[in-house]
PDB file of C-alpha atoms in Angstrom:
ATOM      1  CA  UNK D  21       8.961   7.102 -13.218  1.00 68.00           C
ATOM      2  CA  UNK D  22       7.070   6.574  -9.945  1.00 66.00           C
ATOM      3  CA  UNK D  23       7.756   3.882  -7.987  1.00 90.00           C
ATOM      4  CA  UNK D  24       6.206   1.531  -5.769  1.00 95.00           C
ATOM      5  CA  UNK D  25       8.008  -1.545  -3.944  1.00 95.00           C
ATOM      6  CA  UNK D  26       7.084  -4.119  -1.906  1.00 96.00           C
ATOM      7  CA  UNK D  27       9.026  -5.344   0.699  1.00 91.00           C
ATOM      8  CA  UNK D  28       8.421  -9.288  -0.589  1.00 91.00           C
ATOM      9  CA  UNK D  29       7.040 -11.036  -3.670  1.00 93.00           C
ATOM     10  CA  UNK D  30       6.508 -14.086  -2.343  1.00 96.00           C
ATOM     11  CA  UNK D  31       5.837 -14.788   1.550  1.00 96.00           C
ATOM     12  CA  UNK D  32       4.675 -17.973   3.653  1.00 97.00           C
ATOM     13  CA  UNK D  33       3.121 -17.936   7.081  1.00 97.00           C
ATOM     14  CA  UNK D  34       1.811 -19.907   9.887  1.00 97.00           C
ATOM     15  CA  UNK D  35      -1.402 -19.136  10.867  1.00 97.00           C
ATOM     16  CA  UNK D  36      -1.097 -17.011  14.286  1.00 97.00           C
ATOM     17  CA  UNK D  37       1.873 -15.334  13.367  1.00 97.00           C
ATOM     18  CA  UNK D  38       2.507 -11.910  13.111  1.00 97.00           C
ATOM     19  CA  UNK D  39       2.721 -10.777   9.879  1.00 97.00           C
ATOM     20  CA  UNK D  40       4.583  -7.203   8.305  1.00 97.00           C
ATOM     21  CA  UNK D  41       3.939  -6.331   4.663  1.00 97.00           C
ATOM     22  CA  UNK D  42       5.951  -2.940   3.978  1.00 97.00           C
ATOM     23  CA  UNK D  43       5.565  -0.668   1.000  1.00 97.00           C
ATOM     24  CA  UNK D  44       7.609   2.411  -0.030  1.00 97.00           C
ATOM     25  CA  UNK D  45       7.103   5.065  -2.797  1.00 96.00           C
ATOM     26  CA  UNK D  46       9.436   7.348  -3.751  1.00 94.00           C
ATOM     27  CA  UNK D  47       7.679  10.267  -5.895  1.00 88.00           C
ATOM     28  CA  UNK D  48       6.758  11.747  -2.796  1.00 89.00           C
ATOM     29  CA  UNK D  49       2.786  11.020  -2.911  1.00 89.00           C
ATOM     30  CA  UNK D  50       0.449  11.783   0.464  1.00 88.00           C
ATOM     31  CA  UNK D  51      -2.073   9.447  -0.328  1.00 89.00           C
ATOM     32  CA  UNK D  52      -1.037   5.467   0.131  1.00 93.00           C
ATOM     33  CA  UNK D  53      -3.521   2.377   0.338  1.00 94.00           C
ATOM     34  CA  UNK D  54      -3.558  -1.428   0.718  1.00 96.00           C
ATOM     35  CA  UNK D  55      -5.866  -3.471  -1.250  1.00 96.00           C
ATOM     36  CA  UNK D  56      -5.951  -7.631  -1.010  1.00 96.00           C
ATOM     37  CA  UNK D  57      -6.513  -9.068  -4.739  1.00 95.00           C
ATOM     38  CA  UNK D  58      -8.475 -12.621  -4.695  1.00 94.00           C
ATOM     39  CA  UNK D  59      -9.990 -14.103  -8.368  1.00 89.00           C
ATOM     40  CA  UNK D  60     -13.282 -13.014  -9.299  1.00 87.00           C
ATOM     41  CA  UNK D  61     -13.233 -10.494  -6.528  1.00 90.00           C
ATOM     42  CA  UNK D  62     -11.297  -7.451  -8.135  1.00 90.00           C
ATOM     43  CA  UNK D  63      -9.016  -4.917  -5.448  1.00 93.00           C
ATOM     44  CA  UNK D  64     -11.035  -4.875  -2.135  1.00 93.00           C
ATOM     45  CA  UNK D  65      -9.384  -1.247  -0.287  1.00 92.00           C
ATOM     46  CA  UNK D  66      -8.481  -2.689   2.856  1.00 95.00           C
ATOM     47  CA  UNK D  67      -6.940   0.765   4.668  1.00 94.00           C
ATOM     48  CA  UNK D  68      -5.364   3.715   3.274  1.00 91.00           C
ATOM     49  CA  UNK D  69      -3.725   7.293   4.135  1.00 92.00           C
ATOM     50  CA  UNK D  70      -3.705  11.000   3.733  1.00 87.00           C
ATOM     51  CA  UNK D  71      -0.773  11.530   5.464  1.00 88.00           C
ATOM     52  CA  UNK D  72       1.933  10.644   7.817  1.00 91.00           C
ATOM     53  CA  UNK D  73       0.767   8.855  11.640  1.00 88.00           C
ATOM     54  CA  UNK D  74      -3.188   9.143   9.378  1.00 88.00           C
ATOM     55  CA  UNK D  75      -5.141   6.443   8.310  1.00 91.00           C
ATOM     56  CA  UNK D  76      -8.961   5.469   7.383  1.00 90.00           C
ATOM     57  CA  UNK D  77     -10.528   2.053   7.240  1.00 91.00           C
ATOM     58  CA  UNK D  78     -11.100   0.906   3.644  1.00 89.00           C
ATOM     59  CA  UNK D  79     -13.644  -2.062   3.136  1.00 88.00           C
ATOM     60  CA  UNK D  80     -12.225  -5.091   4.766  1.00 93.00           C
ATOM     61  CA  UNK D  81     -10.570  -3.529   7.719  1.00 95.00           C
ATOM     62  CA  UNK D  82     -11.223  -6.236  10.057  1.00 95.00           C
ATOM     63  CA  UNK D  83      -7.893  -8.599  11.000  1.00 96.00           C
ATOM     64  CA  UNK D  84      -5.458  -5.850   9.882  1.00 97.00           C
ATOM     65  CA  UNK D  85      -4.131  -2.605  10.995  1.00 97.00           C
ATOM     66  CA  UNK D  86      -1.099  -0.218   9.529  1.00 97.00           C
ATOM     67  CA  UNK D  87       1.365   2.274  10.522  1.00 96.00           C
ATOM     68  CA  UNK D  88       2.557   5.100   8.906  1.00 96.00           C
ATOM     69  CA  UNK D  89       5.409   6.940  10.448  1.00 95.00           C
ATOM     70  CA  UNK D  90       6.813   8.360   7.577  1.00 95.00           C
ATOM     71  CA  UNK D  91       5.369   9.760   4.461  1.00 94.00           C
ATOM     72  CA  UNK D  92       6.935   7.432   1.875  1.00 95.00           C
ATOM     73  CA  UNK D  93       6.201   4.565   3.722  1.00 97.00           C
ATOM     74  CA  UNK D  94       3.034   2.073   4.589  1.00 97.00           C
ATOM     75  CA  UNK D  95       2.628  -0.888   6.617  1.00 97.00           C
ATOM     76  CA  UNK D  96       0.620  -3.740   6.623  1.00 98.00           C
ATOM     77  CA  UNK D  97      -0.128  -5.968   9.651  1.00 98.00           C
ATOM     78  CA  UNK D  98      -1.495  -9.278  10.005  1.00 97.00           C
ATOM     79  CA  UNK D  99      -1.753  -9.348  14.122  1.00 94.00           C
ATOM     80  CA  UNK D 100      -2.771 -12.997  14.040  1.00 97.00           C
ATOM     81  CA  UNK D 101      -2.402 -14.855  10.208  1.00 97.00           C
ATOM     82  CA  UNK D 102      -4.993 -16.755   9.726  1.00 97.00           C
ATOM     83  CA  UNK D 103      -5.740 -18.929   6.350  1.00 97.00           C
ATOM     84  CA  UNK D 104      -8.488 -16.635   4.914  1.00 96.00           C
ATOM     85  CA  UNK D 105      -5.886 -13.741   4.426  1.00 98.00           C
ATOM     86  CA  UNK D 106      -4.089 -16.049   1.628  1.00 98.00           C
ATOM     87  CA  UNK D 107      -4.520 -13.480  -0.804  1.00 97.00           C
ATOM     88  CA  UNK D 108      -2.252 -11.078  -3.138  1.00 97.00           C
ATOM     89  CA  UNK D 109      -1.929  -7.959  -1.151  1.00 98.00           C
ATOM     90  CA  UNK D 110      -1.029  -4.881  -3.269  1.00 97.00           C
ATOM     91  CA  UNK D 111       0.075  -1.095  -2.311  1.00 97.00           C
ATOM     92  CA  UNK D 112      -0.282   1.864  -4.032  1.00 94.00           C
ATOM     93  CA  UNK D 113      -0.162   5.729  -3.723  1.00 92.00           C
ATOM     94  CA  UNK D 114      -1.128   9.038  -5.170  1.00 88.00           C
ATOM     95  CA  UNK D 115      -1.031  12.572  -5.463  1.00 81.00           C
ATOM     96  CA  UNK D 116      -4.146  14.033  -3.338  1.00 73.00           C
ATOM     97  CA  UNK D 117      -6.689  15.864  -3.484  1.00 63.00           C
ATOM     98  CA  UNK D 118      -8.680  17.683  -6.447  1.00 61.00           C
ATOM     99  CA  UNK D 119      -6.776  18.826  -9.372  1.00 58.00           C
ATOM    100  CA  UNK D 120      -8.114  20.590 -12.564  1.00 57.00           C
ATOM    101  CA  UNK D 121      -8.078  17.138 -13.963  1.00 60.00           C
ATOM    102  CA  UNK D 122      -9.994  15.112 -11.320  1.00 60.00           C
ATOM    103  CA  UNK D 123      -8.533  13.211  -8.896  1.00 64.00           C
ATOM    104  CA  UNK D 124      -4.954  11.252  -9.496  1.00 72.00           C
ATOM    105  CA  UNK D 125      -4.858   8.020 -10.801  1.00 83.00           C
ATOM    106  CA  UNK D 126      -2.865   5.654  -8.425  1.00 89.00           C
ATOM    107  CA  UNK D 127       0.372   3.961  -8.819  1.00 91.00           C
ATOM    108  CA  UNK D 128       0.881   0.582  -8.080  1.00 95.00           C
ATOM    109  CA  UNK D 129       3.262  -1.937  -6.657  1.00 95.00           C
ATOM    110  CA  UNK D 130       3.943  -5.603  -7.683  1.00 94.00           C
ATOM    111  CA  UNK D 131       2.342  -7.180  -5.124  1.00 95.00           C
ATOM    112  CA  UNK D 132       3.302  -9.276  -2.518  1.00 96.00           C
ATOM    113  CA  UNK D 133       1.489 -13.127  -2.556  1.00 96.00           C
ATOM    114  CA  UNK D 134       1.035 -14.362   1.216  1.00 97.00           C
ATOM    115  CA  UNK D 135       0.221 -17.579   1.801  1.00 97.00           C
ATOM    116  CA  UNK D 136      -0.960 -18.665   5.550  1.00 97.00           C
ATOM    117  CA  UNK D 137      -0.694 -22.420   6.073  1.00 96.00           C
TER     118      UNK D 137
ATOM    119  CA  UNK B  10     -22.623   2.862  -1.962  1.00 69.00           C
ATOM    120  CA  UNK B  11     -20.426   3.162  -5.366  1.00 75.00           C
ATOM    121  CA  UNK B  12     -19.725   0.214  -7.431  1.00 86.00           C
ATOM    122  CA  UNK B  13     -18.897  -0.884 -10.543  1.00 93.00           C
ATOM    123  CA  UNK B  14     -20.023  -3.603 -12.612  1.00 95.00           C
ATOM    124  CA  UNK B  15     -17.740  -5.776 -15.342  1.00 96.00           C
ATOM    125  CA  UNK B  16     -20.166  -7.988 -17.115  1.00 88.00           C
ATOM    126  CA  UNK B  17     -17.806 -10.286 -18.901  1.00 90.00           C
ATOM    127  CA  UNK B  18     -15.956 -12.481 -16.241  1.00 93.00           C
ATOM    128  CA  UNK B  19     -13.567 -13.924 -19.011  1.00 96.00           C
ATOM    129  CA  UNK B  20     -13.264 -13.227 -22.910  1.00 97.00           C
ATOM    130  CA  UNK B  21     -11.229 -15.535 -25.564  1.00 97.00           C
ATOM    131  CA  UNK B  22     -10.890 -13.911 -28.756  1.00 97.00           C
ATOM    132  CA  UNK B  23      -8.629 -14.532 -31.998  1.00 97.00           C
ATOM    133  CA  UNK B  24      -6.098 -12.583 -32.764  1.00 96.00           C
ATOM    134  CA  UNK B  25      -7.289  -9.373 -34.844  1.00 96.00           C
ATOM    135  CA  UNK B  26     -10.611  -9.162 -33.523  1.00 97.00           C
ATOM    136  CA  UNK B  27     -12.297  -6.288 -32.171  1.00 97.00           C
ATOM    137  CA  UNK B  28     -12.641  -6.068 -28.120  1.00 97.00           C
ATOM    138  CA  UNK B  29     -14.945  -4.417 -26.113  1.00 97.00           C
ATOM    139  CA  UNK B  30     -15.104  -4.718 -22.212  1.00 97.00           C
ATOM    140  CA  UNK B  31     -18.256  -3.567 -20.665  1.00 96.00           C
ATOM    141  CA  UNK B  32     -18.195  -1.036 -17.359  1.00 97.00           C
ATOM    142  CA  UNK B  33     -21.205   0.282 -15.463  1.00 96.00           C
ATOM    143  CA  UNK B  34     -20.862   2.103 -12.565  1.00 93.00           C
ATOM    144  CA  UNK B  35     -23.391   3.419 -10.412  1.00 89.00           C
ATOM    145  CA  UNK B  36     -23.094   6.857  -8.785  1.00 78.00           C
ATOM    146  CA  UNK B  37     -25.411   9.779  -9.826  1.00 71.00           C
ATOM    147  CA  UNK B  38     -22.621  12.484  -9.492  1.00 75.00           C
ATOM    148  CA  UNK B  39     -19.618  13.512 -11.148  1.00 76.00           C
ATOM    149  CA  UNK B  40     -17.041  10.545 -11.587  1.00 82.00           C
ATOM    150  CA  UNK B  41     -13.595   9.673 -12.437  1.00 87.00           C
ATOM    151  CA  UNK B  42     -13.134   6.951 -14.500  1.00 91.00           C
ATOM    152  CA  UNK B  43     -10.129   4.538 -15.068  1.00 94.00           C
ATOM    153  CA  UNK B  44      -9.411   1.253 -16.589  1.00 97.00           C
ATOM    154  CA  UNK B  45      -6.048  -0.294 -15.164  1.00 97.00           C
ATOM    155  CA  UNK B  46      -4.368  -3.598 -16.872  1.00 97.00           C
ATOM    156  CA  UNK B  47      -2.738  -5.940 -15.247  1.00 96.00           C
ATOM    157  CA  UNK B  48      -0.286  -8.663 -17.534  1.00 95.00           C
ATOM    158  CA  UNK B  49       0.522 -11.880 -16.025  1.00 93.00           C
ATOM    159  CA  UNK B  50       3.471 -11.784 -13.462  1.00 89.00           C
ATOM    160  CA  UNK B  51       2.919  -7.662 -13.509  1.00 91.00           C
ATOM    161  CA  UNK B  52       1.946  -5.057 -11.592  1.00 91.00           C
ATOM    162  CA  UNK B  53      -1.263  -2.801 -12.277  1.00 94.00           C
ATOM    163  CA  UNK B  54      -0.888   0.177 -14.497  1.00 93.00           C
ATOM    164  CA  UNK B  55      -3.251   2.690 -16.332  1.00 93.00           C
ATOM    165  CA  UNK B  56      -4.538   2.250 -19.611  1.00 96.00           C
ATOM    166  CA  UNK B  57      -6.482   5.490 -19.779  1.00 95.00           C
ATOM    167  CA  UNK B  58      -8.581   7.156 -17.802  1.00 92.00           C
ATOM    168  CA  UNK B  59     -11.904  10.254 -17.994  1.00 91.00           C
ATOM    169  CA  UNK B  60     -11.840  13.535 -16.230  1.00 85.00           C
ATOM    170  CA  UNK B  61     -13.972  15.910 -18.299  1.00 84.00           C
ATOM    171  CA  UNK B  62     -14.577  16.830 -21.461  1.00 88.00           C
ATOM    172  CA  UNK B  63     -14.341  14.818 -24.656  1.00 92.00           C
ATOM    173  CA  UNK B  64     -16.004  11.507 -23.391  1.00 93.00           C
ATOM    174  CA  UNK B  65     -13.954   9.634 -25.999  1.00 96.00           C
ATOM    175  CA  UNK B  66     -10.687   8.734 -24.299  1.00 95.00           C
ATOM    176  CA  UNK B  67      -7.603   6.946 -25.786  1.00 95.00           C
ATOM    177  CA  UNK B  68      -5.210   5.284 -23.831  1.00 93.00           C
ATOM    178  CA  UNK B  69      -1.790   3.416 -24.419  1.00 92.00           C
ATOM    179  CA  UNK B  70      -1.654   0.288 -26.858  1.00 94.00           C
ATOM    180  CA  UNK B  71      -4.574   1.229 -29.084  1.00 95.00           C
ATOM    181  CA  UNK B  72      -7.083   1.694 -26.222  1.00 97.00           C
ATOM    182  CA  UNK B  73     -10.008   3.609 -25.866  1.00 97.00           C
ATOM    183  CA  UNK B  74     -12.932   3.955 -23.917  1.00 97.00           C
ATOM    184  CA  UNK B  75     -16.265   6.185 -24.144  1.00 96.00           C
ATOM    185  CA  UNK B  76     -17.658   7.943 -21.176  1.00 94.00           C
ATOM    186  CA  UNK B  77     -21.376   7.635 -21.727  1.00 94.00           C
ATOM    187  CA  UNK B  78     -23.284   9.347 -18.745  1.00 90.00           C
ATOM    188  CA  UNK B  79     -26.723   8.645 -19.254  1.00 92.00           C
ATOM    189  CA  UNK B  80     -25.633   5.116 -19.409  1.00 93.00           C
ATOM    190  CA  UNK B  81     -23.204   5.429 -16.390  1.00 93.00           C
ATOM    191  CA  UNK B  82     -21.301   3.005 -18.642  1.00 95.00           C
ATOM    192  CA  UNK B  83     -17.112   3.678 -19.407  1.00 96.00           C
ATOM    193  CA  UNK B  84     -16.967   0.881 -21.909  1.00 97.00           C
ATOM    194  CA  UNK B  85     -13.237  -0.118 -23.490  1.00 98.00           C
ATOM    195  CA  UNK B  86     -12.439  -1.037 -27.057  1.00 97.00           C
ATOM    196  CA  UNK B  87      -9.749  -2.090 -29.099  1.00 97.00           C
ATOM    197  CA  UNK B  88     -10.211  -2.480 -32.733  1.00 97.00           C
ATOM    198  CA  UNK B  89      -7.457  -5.205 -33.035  1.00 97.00           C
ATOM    199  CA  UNK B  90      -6.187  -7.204 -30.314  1.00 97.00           C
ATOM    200  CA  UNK B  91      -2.987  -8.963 -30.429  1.00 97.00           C
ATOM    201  CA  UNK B  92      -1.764 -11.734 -28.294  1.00 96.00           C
ATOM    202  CA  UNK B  93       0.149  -9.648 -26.566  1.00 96.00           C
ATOM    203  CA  UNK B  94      -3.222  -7.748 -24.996  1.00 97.00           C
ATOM    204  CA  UNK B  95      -3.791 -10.827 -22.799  1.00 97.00           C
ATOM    205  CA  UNK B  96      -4.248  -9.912 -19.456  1.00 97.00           C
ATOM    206  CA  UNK B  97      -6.528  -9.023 -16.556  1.00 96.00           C
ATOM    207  CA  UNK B  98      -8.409  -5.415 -17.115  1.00 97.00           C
ATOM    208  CA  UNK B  99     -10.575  -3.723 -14.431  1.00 96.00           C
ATOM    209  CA  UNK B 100     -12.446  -0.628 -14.583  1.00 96.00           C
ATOM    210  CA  UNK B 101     -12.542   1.282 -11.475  1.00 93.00           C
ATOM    211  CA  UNK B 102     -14.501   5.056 -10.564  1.00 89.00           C
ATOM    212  CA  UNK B 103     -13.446   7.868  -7.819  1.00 83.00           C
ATOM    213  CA  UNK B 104     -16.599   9.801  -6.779  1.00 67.00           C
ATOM    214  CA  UNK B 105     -16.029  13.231  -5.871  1.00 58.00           C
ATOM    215  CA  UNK B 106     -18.313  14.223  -3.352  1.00 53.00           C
ATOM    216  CA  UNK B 107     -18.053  17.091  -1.180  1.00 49.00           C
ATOM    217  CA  UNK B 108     -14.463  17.260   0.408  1.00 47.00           C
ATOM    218  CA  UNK B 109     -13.616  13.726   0.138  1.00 51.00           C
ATOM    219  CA  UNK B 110     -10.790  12.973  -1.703  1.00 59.00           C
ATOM    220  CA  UNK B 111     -13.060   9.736  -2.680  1.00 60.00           C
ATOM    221  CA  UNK B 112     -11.364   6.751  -2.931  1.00 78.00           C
ATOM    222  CA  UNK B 113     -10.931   4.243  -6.311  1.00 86.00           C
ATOM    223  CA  UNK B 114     -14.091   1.494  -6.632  1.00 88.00           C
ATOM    224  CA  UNK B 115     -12.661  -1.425  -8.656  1.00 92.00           C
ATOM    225  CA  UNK B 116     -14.720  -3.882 -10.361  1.00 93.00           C
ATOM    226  CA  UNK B 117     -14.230  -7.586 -10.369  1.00 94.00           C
ATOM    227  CA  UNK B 118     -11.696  -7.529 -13.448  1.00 95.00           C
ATOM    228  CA  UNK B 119     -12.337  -9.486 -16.879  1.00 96.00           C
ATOM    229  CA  UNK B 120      -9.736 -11.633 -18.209  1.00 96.00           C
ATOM    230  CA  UNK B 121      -8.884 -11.477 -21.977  1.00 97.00           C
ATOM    231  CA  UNK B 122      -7.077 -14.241 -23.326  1.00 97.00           C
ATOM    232  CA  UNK B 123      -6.169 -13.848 -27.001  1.00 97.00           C
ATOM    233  CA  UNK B 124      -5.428 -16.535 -28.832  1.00 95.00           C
ATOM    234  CA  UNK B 125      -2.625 -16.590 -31.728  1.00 89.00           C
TER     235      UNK B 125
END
């Protein structure tokens, strides 16, 4: 079974802090994102990666930045918390590329719910 | 830009009746198609998803869904829901375009809430 964690389900901030949301798969996928989940919005793709020390801006770049320094794991960082990034962030990775069938579906994690006070 | 449409913000429906969630996406090209479920206090997973071929696709727990292109619509259907089907559902497309490895366009989610 794949497997995506998250290094927290439940996290509270100040606003202004520094914030590190960490996410690991282990089924050996190249392909990792970060998507923030808010009701009646849907999954908004906020950055993803093709591969290790890579990464593209998704969406809703703007406040956040990653790292990826190994292959099986992808950061999240909240440089200055602020109260509009309250949200459910959620990671999730994937085989890449083209295959006979189409691309891969992704895998998800649980989710990790910040709140910024 | 891709994006996907999910008419129905939130359904109710009685146990035993029939469920169908609309999805319309709009790309011109050739898509991949997935509907994802989310149960409360879960994580996402797949329900089923369209590649090619046979544009009826079923999926785990009695799914299905059917690829229609000249509506650009990926509809999902369940002939019987249970109370157990309550949850959050979102459609989502990957365009493949050139090289890009073309990344998944969710839609808003419906919530079903079936009622016992």
């Amino acid at each position: 079974d794949v497997k995506v964690t998250q290094s927290s389900r439940y996290l509270v901030k100040r606003t202004g802090e520094k914030v590190f949301l960490e996410c690991v798969q282990d089924m050996d996928h190249e392909n990792m994102f970060w998507y923030r989940q808010d009701p009646g919005l849907g999954l908004r793709l906020i950055y993803f990666s093709y591969d290790v020390k890579m990464k593209e801006k998704g969406d809703i770049p703007e406040g956040y930045s990653v790292s990826r320094e190994k292959k099986e794991r992808f950061s999240l960082i909240l440089e200055s918390a602020s109260t509009n990034q309250t949200s459910m962030y959620l990671c999730a990775s994937s085989f890449p590329g083209r295959t006979s069938e189409g691309y891969n579906e992704q895998f998800f994690g649980p989710g990790t719910r910040l709140t910024v006070l | 830009a891709q994006s996907v449409s999910q008419h129905n913000h939130h359904v109710i429906l009685s146990e035993a009746a029939s469920l169908e969630l609309g999805c319309n996406y709009s790309y011109g090209g050739t898509v991949n198609l997935f509907w994802y479920v989310q149960y409360p206090g879960q994580h996402l997973q797949l329900l089923l998803k369209y590649f090619s071929g046979d544009p009826l696709v079923k999926g785990i727990k009695g799914f299905e869904a059917e690829f229609i292109k000249s509506k650009f619509s990926f509809n999902l259907r369940k002939p019987s829901v249970q109370w157990s089907d309550t949850a959050e559902y979102f459609c989502a497309v990957n365009a493949r375009y050139g090289g890009s490895q073309g990344n998944l366009i969710f839609g808003k989610g419906t919530k079903l809430s079936v009622k016992p």
